[in-house]
Amino acid sequence: MKYITVLGSTGSIGQSTLDVLARHPEQFGVFALSAATQSEKLAEQCLAFRPRYAVMPDAEHADVLRDLLKDAGSLTEVLVGTEALCQVAADDAVDLVMAAIVGAAGLLPAWAAACAGKTILLANKETLVMAGDVFMRCVAEHGARVLPVDSEHNAIFQVLHQSDTGCLNKSGMQSVILTASGGSFLETDLAKFPSITPVMAVKHPNWSMGRKISVDSSTMMNKGLEVIEACHLFGLNADQIEVVVHPQSVIHSMVRYVDGSVLAQLGTPDMRTPIAYCLGLPERIDAGVAPLDFFRLNALTFRQPDMQRFPCLQLAFDALRHGQDAPCVLNAANEIAVAAFLRGNILFTDIARVVEDSLDVCKLDASATIDELLDKDAAARQCAQAAVQRLQAA
Ligand code: NAD
Ligand code: MG
């Protein structure tokens, strides 16, 4: 029996994780669950999965959860705050940590899991964008393990992973090819981009996801974050990563070899596949995913990403090539910009402007510790807020 902490259990990835876990009760026990605001949903999950702990960031939501659980006779103990998140990620009784909190809020609990030498199922790509070098060093120093949940990285991992040694075989590898759906606005007239609304931007053609990553997909910042994520996970540089727009999301990513071979992983677009792969390793376990039906597939198509249409992707490549804290600033500014767009404060096309402005204004250094990176994240948020205010005033 393996015990798992699911951070962000009420979100899209969190719920998919619990769906897979529920299919294998004899293999997995739930140690802790966590959520930001959805006390009712978290209470339901606690009743179904009976974790030892449930964590919420603030006392108000935790009190609601505590009352709900008490009324239902649950034995789950409710804890509060970031420190508690770190505690349930690092507890001796935990084998696996699903890191599925969205945004920079996911960094410290993932860090705690890394310092405690856990196997981390990493959905929170922002951790690697903010702090990839420092984080991967911590993973290596403490004998922790990172299993990529992001579908593209999981596809590459599936191609490279050697089940006998547990190592990645990069022999003869030339590049990785990240596929991108291109999001909802691949065909939209560029002149209409300024009038894209939050409702339009959170609808994704192939995947059902949280609001922030859905907007990131529609700007293709998501692919930019994933390019940076891939560098850290697989020890690559920017020139070893290709991005190919593949609107059907059937090929989840590929690896190109020096002999001309390209190996791919395919499947129905459903996050339960990569989640189950990480949970079951080294075995394959049932994920409840509909089999890929080749006779019902439309043609698989491919095209080059258009950097004019998707300036966020270019900004991410630029930040990666610049190095230092540029990816950390990119990530923080993007979080502020997306939140402002979702509140209706700035236009869709302003998201890239806020990020670009912040990268120009915010001082870039080579932060070497997690605390320095958190300071940089805070400073970048201030730059981005100022950019949002300038755009609102204009
Ligand atoms: P989501 O918005 O659906 O869920 C986020 C979860 O985090 C929720 O449980 C929420 O309560 C919790 N949360 C939010 N803010 C928090 C805070 N400040 N403190 C503590 N908890 C907080 O998001 P999602 O789509 O499930 O994505 C989660 C992560 O996985 C993101 O980093 C995303 O980029 C990544 N990811 C998601 C998908 C997907 O298909 N949804 C695919 C690949 C990677
Ligand atoms: Mg992805």
GROMACS .gro file of N, CA and C in nm, residues 177-270:
model
  282
  177ILE      N    1   1.002   1.713  -2.908
  177ILE     CA    2   0.902   1.788  -2.985
  177ILE      C    3   0.777   1.798  -2.898
  178LEU      N    4   0.753   1.919  -2.845
  178LEU     CA    5   0.634   1.940  -2.765
  178LEU      C    6   0.519   1.971  -2.859
  179THR      N    7   0.412   1.894  -2.851
  179THR     CA    8   0.295   1.928  -2.931
  179THR      C    9   0.209   2.026  -2.854
  180ALA      N   10   0.138   2.111  -2.929
  180ALA     CA   11   0.052   2.214  -2.870
  180ALA      C   12  -0.079   2.214  -2.946
  181SER      N   13  -0.189   2.222  -2.873
  181SER     CA   14  -0.318   2.225  -2.944
  181SER      C   15  -0.333   2.357  -3.020
  182GLY      N   16  -0.267   2.462  -2.970
  182GLY     CA   17  -0.287   2.594  -3.029
  182GLY      C   18  -0.405   2.666  -2.964
  183GLY      N   19  -0.477   2.596  -2.875
  183GLY     CA   20  -0.584   2.660  -2.799
  183GLY      C   21  -0.704   2.699  -2.884
  184SER      N   22  -0.787   2.786  -2.828
  184SER     CA   23  -0.916   2.817  -2.888
  184SER      C   24  -0.908   2.916  -3.003
  185PHE      N   25  -0.796   2.988  -3.014
  185PHE     CA   26  -0.794   3.101  -3.107
  185PHE      C   27  -0.695   3.084  -3.221
  186LEU      N   28  -0.673   2.960  -3.253
  186LEU     CA   29  -0.578   2.927  -3.361
  186LEU      C   30  -0.625   2.983  -3.494
  187GLU      N   31  -0.756   2.986  -3.513
  187GLU     CA   32  -0.811   3.031  -3.642
  187GLU      C   33  -0.875   3.169  -3.632
  188THR      N   34  -0.882   3.224  -3.512
  188THR     CA   35  -0.952   3.352  -3.494
  188THR      C   36  -0.877   3.465  -3.564
  189ASP      N   37  -0.954   3.552  -3.630
  189ASP     CA   38  -0.898   3.669  -3.696
  189ASP      C   39  -0.821   3.754  -3.592
  190LEU      N   40  -0.696   3.786  -3.623
  190LEU     CA   41  -0.613   3.861  -3.526
  190LEU      C   42  -0.678   3.993  -3.484
  191ALA      N   43  -0.753   4.053  -3.574
  191ALA     CA   44  -0.819   4.181  -3.542
  191ALA      C   45  -0.921   4.163  -3.430
  192LYS      N   46  -0.968   4.039  -3.410
  192LYS     CA   47  -1.070   4.016  -3.306
  192LYS      C   48  -1.006   3.982  -3.170
  193PHE      N   49  -0.875   3.966  -3.166
  193PHE     CA   50  -0.809   3.926  -3.040
  193PHE      C   51  -0.839   4.019  -2.922
  194PRO      N   52  -0.841   4.154  -2.945
  194PRO     CA   53  -0.868   4.240  -2.830
  194PRO      C   54  -1.007   4.219  -2.770
  195SER      N   55  -1.100   4.164  -2.846
  195SER     CA   56  -1.236   4.148  -2.791
  195SER      C   57  -1.260   4.006  -2.735
  196ILE      N   58  -1.154   3.925  -2.723
  196ILE     CA   59  -1.168   3.792  -2.662
  196ILE      C   60  -1.201   3.810  -2.513
  197THR      N   61  -1.309   3.742  -2.470
  197THR     CA   62  -1.352   3.755  -2.330
  197THR      C   63  -1.299   3.638  -2.246
  198PRO      N   64  -1.302   3.652  -2.112
  198PRO     CA   65  -1.262   3.540  -2.026
  198PRO      C   66  -1.343   3.414  -2.054
  199VAL      N   67  -1.473   3.427  -2.077
  199VAL     CA   68  -1.555   3.309  -2.104
  199VAL      C   69  -1.504   3.236  -2.228
  200MET      N   70  -1.468   3.313  -2.332
  200MET     CA   71  -1.415   3.252  -2.454
  200MET      C   72  -1.279   3.185  -2.427
  201ALA      N   73  -1.198   3.250  -2.345
  201ALA     CA   74  -1.060   3.203  -2.326
  201ALA      C   75  -1.051   3.080  -2.235
  202VAL      N   76  -1.148   3.059  -2.148
  202VAL     CA   77  -1.135   2.942  -2.058
  202VAL      C   78  -1.194   2.815  -2.120
  203LYS      N   79  -1.253   2.828  -2.239
  203LYS     CA   80  -1.306   2.709  -2.308
  203LYS      C   81  -1.195   2.649  -2.394
  204HIS      N   82  -1.152   2.529  -2.360
  204HIS     CA   83  -1.048   2.467  -2.441
  204HIS      C   84  -1.109   2.362  -2.534
  205PRO      N   85  -1.062   2.357  -2.661
  205PRO     CA   86  -1.123   2.262  -2.754
  205PRO      C   87  -1.106   2.114  -2.715
  206ASN      N   88  -0.994   2.075  -2.654
  206ASN     CA   89  -0.968   1.931  -2.632
  206ASN      C   90  -0.960   1.889  -2.486
  207TRP      N   91  -0.916   1.979  -2.397
  207TRP     CA   92  -0.890   1.939  -2.260
  207TRP      C   93  -0.984   2.015  -2.167
  208SER      N   94  -1.022   1.951  -2.057
  208SER     CA   95  -1.099   2.022  -1.955
  208SER      C   96  -1.003   2.052  -1.839
  209MET      N   97  -0.980   2.182  -1.813
  209MET     CA   98  -0.872   2.220  -1.718
  209MET      C   99  -0.917   2.338  -1.633
  210GLY      N  100  -0.835   2.372  -1.533
  210GLY     CA  101  -0.861   2.490  -1.450
  210GLY      C  102  -0.855   2.618  -1.534
  211ARG      N  103  -0.904   2.728  -1.474
  211ARG     CA  104  -0.917   2.853  -1.551
  211ARG      C  105  -0.782   2.911  -1.591
  212LYS      N  106  -0.685   2.909  -1.499
  212LYS     CA  107  -0.558   2.974  -1.530
  212LYS      C  108  -0.488   2.903  -1.645
  213ILE      N  109  -0.478   2.771  -1.638
  213ILE     CA  110  -0.406   2.699  -1.744
  213ILE      C  111  -0.485   2.706  -1.876
  214SER      N  112  -0.617   2.718  -1.868
  214SER     CA  113  -0.694   2.731  -1.992
  214SER      C  114  -0.662   2.862  -2.062
  215VAL      N  115  -0.650   2.971  -1.985
  215VAL     CA  116  -0.610   3.098  -2.046
  215VAL      C  117  -0.467   3.086  -2.099
  216ASP      N  118  -0.380   3.024  -2.020
  216ASP     CA  119  -0.241   3.004  -2.065
  216ASP      C  120  -0.237   2.927  -2.198
  217SER      N  121  -0.327   2.831  -2.213
  217SER     CA  122  -0.330   2.755  -2.339
  217SER      C  123  -0.374   2.845  -2.454
  218SER      N  124  -0.468   2.934  -2.427
  218SER     CA  125  -0.519   3.017  -2.536
  218SER      C  126  -0.420   3.125  -2.577
  219THR      N  127  -0.327   3.162  -2.488
  219THR     CA  128  -0.221   3.257  -2.527
  219THR      C  129  -0.096   3.182  -2.573
  220MET      N  130  -0.096   3.051  -2.554
  220MET     CA  131   0.021   2.964  -2.573
  220MET      C  132   0.133   2.993  -2.473
  221MET      N  133   0.107   3.074  -2.371
  221MET     CA  134   0.204   3.084  -2.262
  221MET      C  135   0.223   2.947  -2.200
  222ASN      N  136   0.114   2.868  -2.199
  222ASN     CA  137   0.127   2.734  -2.142
  222ASN      C  138   0.240   2.656  -2.210
  223LYS      N  139   0.247   2.666  -2.344
  223LYS     CA  140   0.354   2.593  -2.413
  223LYS      C  141   0.489   2.652  -2.377
  224GLY      N  142   0.493   2.785  -2.361
  224GLY     CA  143   0.617   2.849  -2.321
  224GLY      C  144   0.663   2.800  -2.185
  225LEU      N  145   0.570   2.792  -2.090
  225LEU     CA  146   0.605   2.740  -1.956
  225LEU      C  147   0.653   2.595  -1.970
  226GLU      N  148   0.589   2.521  -2.060
  226GLU     CA  149   0.626   2.380  -2.077
  226GLU      C  150   0.763   2.363  -2.142
  227VAL      N  151   0.802   2.457  -2.227
  227VAL     CA  152   0.936   2.452  -2.285
  227VAL      C  153   1.039   2.462  -2.171
  228ILE      N  154   1.015   2.557  -2.080
  228ILE     CA  155   1.108   2.575  -1.967
  228ILE      C  156   1.104   2.452  -1.876
  229GLU      N  157   0.983   2.403  -1.852
  229GLU     CA  158   0.965   2.283  -1.769
  229GLU      C  159   1.045   2.166  -1.828
  230ALA      N  160   1.038   2.149  -1.960
  230ALA     CA  161   1.106   2.037  -2.026
  230ALA      C  162   1.258   2.048  -2.011
  231CYS      N  163   1.310   2.171  -2.018
  231CYS     CA  164   1.455   2.189  -2.002
  231CYS      C  165   1.502   2.135  -1.868
  232HIS      N  166   1.426   2.167  -1.763
  232HIS     CA  167   1.466   2.124  -1.628
  232HIS      C  168   1.445   1.974  -1.608
  233LEU      N  169   1.334   1.922  -1.659
  233LEU     CA  170   1.304   1.781  -1.636
  233LEU      C  171   1.402   1.689  -1.709
  234PHE      N  172   1.442   1.731  -1.830
  234PHE     CA  173   1.519   1.640  -1.914
  234PHE      C  174   1.661   1.690  -1.941
  235GLY      N  175   1.703   1.797  -1.872
  235GLY     CA  176   1.839   1.846  -1.887
  235GLY      C  177   1.868   1.895  -2.029
  236LEU      N  178   1.783   1.979  -2.084
  236LEU     CA  179   1.797   2.026  -2.222
  236LEU      C  180   1.818   2.177  -2.225
  237ASN      N  181   1.861   2.228  -2.342
  237ASN     CA  182   1.860   2.373  -2.360
  237ASN      C  183   1.754   2.411  -2.464
  238ALA      N  184   1.735   2.542  -2.481
  238ALA     CA  185   1.624   2.590  -2.565
  238ALA      C  186   1.634   2.537  -2.707
  239ASP      N  187   1.756   2.516  -2.757
  239ASP     CA  188   1.771   2.471  -2.896
  239ASP      C  189   1.734   2.324  -2.914
  240GLN      N  190   1.718   2.253  -2.806
  240GLN     CA  191   1.683   2.110  -2.817
  240GLN      C  192   1.532   2.088  -2.804
  241ILE      N  193   1.455   2.197  -2.808
  241ILE     CA  194   1.311   2.183  -2.792
  241ILE      C  195   1.239   2.244  -2.912
  242GLU      N  196   1.158   2.161  -2.976
  242GLU     CA  197   1.075   2.208  -3.088
  242GLU      C  198   0.931   2.215  -3.039
  243VAL      N  199   0.857   2.312  -3.093
  243VAL     CA  200   0.714   2.318  -3.065
  243VAL      C  201   0.638   2.302  -3.196
  244VAL      N  202   0.545   2.208  -3.197
  244VAL     CA  203   0.466   2.181  -3.317
  244VAL      C  204   0.318   2.194  -3.279
  245VAL      N  205   0.247   2.277  -3.351
  245VAL     CA  206   0.103   2.287  -3.326
  245VAL      C  207   0.034   2.167  -3.390
  246HIS      N  208  -0.043   2.098  -3.306
  246HIS     CA  209  -0.112   1.976  -3.348
  246HIS      C  210  -0.252   1.984  -3.285
  247PRO      N  211  -0.346   2.044  -3.358
  247PRO     CA  212  -0.474   2.083  -3.297
  247PRO      C  213  -0.555   1.968  -3.239
  248GLN      N  214  -0.532   1.845  -3.282
  248GLN     CA  215  -0.616   1.734  -3.235
  248GLN      C  216  -0.573   1.681  -3.098
  249SER      N  217  -0.456   1.716  -3.050
  249SER     CA  218  -0.405   1.669  -2.918
  249SER      C  219  -0.411   1.517  -2.904
  250VAL      N  220  -0.377   1.445  -3.009
  250VAL     CA  221  -0.373   1.298  -3.001
  250VAL      C  222  -0.230   1.251  -2.974
  251ILE      N  223  -0.134   1.315  -3.042
  251ILE     CA  224   0.008   1.291  -3.011
  251ILE      C  225   0.043   1.386  -2.898
  252HIS      N  226   0.086   1.331  -2.785
  252HIS     CA  227   0.105   1.416  -2.667
  252HIS      C  228   0.244   1.476  -2.658
  253SER      N  229   0.337   1.425  -2.734
  253SER     CA  230   0.472   1.481  -2.758
  253SER      C  231   0.560   1.372  -2.814
  254MET      N  232   0.681   1.409  -2.856
  254MET     CA  233   0.767   1.316  -2.929
  254MET      C  234   0.915   1.339  -2.895
  255VAL      N  235   0.996   1.239  -2.929
  255VAL     CA  236   1.141   1.252  -2.915
  255VAL      C  237   1.204   1.223  -3.050
  256ARG      N  238   1.293   1.313  -3.094
  256ARG     CA  239   1.361   1.297  -3.223
  256ARG      C  240   1.503   1.245  -3.198
  257TYR      N  241   1.544   1.145  -3.277
  257TYR     CA  242   1.676   1.083  -3.261
  257TYR      C  243   1.766   1.112  -3.381
  258VAL      N  244   1.896   1.097  -3.359
  258VAL     CA  245   1.994   1.130  -3.463
  258VAL      C  246   1.983   1.040  -3.588
  259ASP      N  247   1.922   0.922  -3.570
  259ASP     CA  248   1.913   0.832  -3.686
  259ASP      C  249   1.789   0.858  -3.771
  260GLY      N  250   1.714   0.962  -3.739
  260GLY     CA  251   1.595   0.994  -3.818
  260GLY      C  252   1.467   0.944  -3.753
  261SER      N  253   1.477   0.862  -3.649
  261SER     CA  254   1.356   0.813  -3.583
  261SER      C  255   1.289   0.923  -3.502
  262VAL      N  256   1.157   0.917  -3.496
  262VAL     CA  257   1.081   1.001  -3.404
  262VAL      C  258   0.986   0.908  -3.328
  263LEU      N  259   0.995   0.908  -3.194
  263LEU     CA  260   0.906   0.825  -3.113
  263LEU      C  261   0.804   0.913  -3.044
  264ALA      N  262   0.679   0.865  -3.044
  264ALA     CA  263   0.570   0.946  -2.990
  264ALA      C  264   0.487   0.867  -2.890
  265GLN      N  265   0.411   0.936  -2.808
  265GLN     CA  266   0.310   0.873  -2.723
  265GLN      C  267   0.175   0.933  -2.764
  266LEU      N  268   0.078   0.846  -2.787
  266LEU     CA  269  -0.054   0.890  -2.832
  266LEU      C  270  -0.161   0.846  -2.732
  267GLY      N  271  -0.274   0.909  -2.739
  267GLY     CA  272  -0.386   0.866  -2.656
  267GLY      C  273  -0.501   0.964  -2.663
  268THR      N  274  -0.615   0.922  -2.611
  268THR     CA  275  -0.728   1.014  -2.595
  268THR      C  276  -0.683   1.125  -2.501
  269PRO      N  277  -0.714   1.252  -2.533
  269PRO     CA  278  -0.672   1.358  -2.440
  269PRO      C  279  -0.748   1.351  -2.308
  270ASP      N  280  -0.684   1.291  -2.208
  270ASP     CA  281  -0.745   1.272  -2.077
  270ASP      C  282  -0.629   1.263  -1.977
   0.00000   0.00000   0.00000
